[in-house]
mmCIF file of N, CA and C in Angstrom:
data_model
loop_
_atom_site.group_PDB
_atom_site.id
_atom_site.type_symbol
_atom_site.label_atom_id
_atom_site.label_comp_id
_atom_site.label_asym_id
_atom_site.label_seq_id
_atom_site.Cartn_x
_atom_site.Cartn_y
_atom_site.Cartn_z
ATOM 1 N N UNK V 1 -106.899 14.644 -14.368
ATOM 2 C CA UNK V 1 -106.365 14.540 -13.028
ATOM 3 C C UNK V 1 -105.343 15.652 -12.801
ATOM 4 N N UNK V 2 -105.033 16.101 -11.367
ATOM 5 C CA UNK V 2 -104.133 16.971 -11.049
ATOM 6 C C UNK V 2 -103.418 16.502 -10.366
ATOM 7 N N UNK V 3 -101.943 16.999 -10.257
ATOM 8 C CA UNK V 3 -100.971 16.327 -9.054
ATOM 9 C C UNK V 3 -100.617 17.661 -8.674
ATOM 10 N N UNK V 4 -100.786 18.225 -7.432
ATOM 11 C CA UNK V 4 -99.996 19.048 -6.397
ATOM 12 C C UNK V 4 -99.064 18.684 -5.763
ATOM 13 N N UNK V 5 -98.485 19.621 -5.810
ATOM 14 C CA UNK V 5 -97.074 19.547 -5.237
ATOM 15 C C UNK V 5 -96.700 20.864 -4.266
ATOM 16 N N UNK V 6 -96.367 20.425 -3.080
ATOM 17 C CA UNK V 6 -95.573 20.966 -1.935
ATOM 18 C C UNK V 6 -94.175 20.786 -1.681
ATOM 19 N N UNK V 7 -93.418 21.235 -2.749
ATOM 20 C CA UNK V 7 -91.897 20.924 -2.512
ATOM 21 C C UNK V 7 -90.873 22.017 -1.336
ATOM 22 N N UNK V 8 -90.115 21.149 -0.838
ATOM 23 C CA UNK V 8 -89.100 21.625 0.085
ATOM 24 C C UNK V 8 -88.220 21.501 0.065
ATOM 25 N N UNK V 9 -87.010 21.741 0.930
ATOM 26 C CA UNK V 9 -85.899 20.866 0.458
ATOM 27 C C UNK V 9 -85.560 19.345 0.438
ATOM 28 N N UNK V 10 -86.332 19.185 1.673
ATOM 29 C CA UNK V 10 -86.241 17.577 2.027
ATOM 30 C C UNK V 10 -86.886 17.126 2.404
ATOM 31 N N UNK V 11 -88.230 17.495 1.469
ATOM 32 C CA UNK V 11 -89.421 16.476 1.394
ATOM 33 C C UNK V 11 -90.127 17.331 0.513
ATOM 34 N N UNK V 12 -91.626 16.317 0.001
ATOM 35 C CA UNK V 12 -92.110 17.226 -0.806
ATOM 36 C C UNK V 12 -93.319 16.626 -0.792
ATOM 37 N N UNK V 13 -94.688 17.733 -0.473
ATOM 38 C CA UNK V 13 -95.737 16.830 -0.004
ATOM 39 C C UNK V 13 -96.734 16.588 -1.565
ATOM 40 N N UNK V 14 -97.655 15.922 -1.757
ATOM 41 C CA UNK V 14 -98.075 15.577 -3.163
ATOM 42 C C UNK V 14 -99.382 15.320 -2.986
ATOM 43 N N UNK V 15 -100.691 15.359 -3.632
ATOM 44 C CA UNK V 15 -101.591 15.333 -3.689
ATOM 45 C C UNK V 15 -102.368 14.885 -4.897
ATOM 46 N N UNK V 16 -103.097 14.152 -5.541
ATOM 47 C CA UNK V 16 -103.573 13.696 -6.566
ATOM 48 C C UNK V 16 -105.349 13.538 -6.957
ATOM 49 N N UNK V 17 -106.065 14.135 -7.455
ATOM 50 C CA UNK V 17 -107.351 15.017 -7.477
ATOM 51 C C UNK V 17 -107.718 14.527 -8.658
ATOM 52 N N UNK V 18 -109.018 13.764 -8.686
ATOM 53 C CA UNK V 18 -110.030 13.681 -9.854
ATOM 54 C C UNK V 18 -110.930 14.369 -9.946
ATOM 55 N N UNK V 19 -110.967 15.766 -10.438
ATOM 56 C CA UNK V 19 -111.558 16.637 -10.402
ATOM 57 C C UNK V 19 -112.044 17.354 -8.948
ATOM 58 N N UNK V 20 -112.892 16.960 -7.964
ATOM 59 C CA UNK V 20 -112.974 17.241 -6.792
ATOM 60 C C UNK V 20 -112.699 16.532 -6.016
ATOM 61 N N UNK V 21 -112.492 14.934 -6.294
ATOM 62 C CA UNK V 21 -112.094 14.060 -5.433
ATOM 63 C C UNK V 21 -110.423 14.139 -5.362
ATOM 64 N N UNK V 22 -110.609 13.501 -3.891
ATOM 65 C CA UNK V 22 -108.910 12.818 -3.453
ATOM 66 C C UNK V 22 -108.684 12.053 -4.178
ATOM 67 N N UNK V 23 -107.816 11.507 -4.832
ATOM 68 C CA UNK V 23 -107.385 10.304 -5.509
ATOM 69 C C UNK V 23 -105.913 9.545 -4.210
ATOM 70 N N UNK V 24 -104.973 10.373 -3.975
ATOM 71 C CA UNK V 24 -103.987 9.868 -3.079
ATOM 72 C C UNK V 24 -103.229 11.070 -2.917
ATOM 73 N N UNK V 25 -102.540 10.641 -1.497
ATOM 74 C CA UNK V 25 -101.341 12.024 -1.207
ATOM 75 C C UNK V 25 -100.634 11.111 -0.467
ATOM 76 N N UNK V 26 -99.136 11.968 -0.315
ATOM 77 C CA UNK V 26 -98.196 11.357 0.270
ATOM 78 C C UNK V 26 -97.064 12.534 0.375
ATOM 79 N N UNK V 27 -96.239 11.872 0.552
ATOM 80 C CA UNK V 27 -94.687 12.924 0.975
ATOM 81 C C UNK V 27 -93.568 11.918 0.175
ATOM 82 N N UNK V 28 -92.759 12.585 0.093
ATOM 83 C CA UNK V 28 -91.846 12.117 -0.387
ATOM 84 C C UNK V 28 -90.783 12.710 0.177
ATOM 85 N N UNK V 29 -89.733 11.866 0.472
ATOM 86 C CA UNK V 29 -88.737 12.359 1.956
ATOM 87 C C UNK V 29 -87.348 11.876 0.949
ATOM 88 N N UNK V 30 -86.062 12.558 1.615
ATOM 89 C CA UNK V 30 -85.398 12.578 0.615
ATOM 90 C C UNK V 30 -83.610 12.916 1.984
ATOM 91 N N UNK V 31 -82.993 12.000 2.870
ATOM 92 C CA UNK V 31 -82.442 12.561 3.326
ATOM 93 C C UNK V 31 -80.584 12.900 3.634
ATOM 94 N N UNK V 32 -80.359 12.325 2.433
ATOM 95 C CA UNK V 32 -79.194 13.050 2.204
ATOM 96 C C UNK V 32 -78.957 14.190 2.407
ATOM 97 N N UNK V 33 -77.392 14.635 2.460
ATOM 98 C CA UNK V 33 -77.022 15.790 2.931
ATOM 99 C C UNK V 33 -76.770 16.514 1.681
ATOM 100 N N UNK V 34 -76.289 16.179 0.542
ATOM 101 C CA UNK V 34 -76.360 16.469 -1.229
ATOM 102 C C UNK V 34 -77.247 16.963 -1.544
ATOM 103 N N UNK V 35 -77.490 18.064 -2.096
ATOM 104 C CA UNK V 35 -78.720 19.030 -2.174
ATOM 105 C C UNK V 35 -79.228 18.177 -3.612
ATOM 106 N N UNK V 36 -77.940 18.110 -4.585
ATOM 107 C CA UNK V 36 -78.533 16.788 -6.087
ATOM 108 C C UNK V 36 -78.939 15.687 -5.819
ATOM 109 N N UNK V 37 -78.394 14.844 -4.846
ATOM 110 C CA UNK V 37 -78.963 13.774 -4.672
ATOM 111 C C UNK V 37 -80.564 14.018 -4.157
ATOM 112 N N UNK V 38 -81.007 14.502 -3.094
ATOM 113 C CA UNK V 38 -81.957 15.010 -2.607
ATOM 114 C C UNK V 38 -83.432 15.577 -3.988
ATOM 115 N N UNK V 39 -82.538 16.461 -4.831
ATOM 116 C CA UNK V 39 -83.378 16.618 -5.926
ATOM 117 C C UNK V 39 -83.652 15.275 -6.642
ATOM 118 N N UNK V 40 -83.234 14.767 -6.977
ATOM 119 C CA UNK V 40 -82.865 13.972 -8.078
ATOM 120 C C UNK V 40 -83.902 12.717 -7.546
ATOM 121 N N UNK V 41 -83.796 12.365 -6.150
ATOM 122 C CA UNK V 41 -84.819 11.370 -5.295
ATOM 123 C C UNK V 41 -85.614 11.944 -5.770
ATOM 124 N N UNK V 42 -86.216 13.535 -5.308
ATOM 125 C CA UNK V 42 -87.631 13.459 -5.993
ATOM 126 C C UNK V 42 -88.022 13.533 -6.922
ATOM 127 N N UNK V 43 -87.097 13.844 -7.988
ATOM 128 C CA UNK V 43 -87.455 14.121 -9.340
ATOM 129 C C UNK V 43 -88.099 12.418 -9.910
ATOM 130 N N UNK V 44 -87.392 11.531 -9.483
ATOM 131 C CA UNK V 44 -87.321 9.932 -9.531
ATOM 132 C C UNK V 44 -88.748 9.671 -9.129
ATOM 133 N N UNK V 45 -89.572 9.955 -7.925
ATOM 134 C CA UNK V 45 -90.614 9.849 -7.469
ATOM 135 C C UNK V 45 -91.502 10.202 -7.973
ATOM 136 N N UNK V 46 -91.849 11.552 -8.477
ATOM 137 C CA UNK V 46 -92.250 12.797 -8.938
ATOM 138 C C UNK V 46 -92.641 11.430 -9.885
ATOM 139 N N UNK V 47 -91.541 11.115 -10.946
ATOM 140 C CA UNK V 47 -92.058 11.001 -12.648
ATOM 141 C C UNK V 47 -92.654 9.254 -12.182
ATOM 142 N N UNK V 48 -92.406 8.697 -10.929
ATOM 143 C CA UNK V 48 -93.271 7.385 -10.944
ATOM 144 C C UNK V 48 -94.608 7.608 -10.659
ATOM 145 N N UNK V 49 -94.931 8.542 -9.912
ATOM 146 C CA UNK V 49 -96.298 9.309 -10.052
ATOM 147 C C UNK V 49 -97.300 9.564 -11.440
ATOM 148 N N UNK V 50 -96.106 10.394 -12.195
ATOM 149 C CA UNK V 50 -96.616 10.715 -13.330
ATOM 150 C C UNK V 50 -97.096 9.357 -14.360
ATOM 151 N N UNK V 51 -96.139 8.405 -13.854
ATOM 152 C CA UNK V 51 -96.298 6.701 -14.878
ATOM 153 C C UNK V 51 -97.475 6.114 -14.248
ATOM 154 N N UNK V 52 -97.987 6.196 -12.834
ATOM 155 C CA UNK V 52 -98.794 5.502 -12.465
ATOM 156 C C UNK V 52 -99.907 5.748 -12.672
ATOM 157 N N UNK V 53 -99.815 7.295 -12.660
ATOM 158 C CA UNK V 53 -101.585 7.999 -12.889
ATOM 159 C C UNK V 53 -101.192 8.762 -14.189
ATOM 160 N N UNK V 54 -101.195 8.062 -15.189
ATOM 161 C CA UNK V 54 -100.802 8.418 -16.566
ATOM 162 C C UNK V 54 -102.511 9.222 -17.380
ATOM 163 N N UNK V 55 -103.545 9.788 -16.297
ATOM 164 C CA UNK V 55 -104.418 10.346 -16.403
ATOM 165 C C UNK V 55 -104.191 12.113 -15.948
ATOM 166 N N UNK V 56 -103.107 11.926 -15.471
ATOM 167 C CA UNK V 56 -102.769 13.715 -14.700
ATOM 168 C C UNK V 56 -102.398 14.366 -15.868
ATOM 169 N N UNK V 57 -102.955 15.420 -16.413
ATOM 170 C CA UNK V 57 -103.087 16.442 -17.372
ATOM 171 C C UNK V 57 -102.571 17.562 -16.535
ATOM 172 N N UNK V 58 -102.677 17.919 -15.450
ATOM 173 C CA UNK V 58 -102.263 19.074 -14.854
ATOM 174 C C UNK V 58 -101.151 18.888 -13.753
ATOM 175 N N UNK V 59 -99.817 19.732 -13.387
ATOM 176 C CA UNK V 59 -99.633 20.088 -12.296
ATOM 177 C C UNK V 59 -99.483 21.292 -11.553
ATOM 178 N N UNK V 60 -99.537 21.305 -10.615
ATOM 179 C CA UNK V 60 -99.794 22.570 -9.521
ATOM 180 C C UNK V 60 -98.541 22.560 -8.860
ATOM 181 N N UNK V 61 -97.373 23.581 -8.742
ATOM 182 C CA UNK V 61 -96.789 23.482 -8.029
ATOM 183 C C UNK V 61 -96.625 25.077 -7.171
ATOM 184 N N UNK V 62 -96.257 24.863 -5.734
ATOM 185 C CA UNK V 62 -96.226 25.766 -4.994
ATOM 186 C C UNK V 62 -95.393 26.859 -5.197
ATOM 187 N N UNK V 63 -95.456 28.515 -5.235
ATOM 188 C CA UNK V 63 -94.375 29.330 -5.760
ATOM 189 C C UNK V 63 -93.424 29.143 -5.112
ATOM 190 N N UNK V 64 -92.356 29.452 -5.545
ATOM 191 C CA UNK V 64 -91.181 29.909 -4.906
ATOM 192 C C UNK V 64 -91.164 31.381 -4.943
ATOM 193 N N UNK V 65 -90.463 32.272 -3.938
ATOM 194 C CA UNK V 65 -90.391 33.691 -4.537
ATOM 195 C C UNK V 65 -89.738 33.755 -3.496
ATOM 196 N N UNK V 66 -88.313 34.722 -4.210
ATOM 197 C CA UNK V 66 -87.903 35.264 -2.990
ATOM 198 C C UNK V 66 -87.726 36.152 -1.553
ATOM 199 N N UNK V 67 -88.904 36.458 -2.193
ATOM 200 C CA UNK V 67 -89.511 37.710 -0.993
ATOM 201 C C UNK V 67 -90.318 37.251 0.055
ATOM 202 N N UNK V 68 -89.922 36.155 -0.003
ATOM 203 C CA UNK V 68 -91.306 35.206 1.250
ATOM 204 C C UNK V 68 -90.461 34.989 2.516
ATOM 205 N N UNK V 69 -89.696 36.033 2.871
ATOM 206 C CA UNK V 69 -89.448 36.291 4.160
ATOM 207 C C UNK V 69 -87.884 35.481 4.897
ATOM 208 N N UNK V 70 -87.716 35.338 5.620
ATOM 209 C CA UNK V 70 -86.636 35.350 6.164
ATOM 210 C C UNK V 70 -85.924 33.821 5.818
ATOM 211 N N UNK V 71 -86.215 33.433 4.611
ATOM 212 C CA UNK V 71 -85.456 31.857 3.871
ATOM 213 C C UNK V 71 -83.767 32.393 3.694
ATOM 214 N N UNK V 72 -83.178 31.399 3.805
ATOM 215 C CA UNK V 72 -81.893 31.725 3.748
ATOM 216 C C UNK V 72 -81.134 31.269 2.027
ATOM 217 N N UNK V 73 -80.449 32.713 1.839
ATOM 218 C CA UNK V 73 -80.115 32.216 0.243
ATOM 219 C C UNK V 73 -80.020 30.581 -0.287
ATOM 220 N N UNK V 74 -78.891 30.074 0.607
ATOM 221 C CA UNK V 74 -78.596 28.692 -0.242
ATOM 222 C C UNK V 74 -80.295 27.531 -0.292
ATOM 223 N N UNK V 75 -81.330 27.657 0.966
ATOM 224 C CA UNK V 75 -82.331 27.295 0.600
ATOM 225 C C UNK V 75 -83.519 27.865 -0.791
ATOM 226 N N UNK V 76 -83.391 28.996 -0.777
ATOM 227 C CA UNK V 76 -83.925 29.323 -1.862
ATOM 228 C C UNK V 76 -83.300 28.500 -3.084
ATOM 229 N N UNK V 77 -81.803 28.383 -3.530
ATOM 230 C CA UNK V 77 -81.558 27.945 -4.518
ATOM 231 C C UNK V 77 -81.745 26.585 -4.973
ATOM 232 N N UNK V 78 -81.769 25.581 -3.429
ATOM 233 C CA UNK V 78 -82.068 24.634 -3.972
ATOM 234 C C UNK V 78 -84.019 24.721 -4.166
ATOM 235 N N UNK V 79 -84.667 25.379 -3.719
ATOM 236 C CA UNK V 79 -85.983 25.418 -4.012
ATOM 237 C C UNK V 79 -86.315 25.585 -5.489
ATOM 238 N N UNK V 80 -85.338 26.406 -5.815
ATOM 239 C CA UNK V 80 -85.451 27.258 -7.323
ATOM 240 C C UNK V 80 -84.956 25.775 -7.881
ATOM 241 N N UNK V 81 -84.024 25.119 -8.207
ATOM 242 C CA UNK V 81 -83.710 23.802 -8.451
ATOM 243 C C UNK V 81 -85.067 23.001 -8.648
ATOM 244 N N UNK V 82 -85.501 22.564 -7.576
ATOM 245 C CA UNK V 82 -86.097 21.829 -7.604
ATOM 246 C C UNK V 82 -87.781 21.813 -8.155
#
């Protein structure tokens, strides 16, 4: 199984794949103003994912890079964080 991941700052979209099939997707929303707290929600989510579909061998997560255009420093860092 694969879990994708679309992380942001304050939300993070997720996707779950048995080979070509959908298995489930969702978001995960997070809305404190605490950039740690905010991580830390999804990190919490993230690993109940990982317990539930204890079949996911892979994850996919979306780059970060800083050259992807007009993001503003302190968002990049919490991206890089997270």
């Amino acid at each position: 199984m694969i879990l994708s991941l679309d992380a942001s700052t304050k939300s993070t979209g997720y996707a779950i794949f048995d080979e070509d099939k959908l298995i489930t997707y969702g978001c995960i929303s997070a809305s404190s103003q605490d950039n740690i707290k905010r991580i830390n929600k999804m990190k919490e989510e993230i690993a109940k994912l990982l317990t539930e579909y204890s079949s996911i061998t892979t994850v996919v997560i979306e780059e970060v890079r800083p050259d992807m255009g007009q993001t503003i420093p302190q968002t990049m860092k919490v991206l890089f964080w997270l």
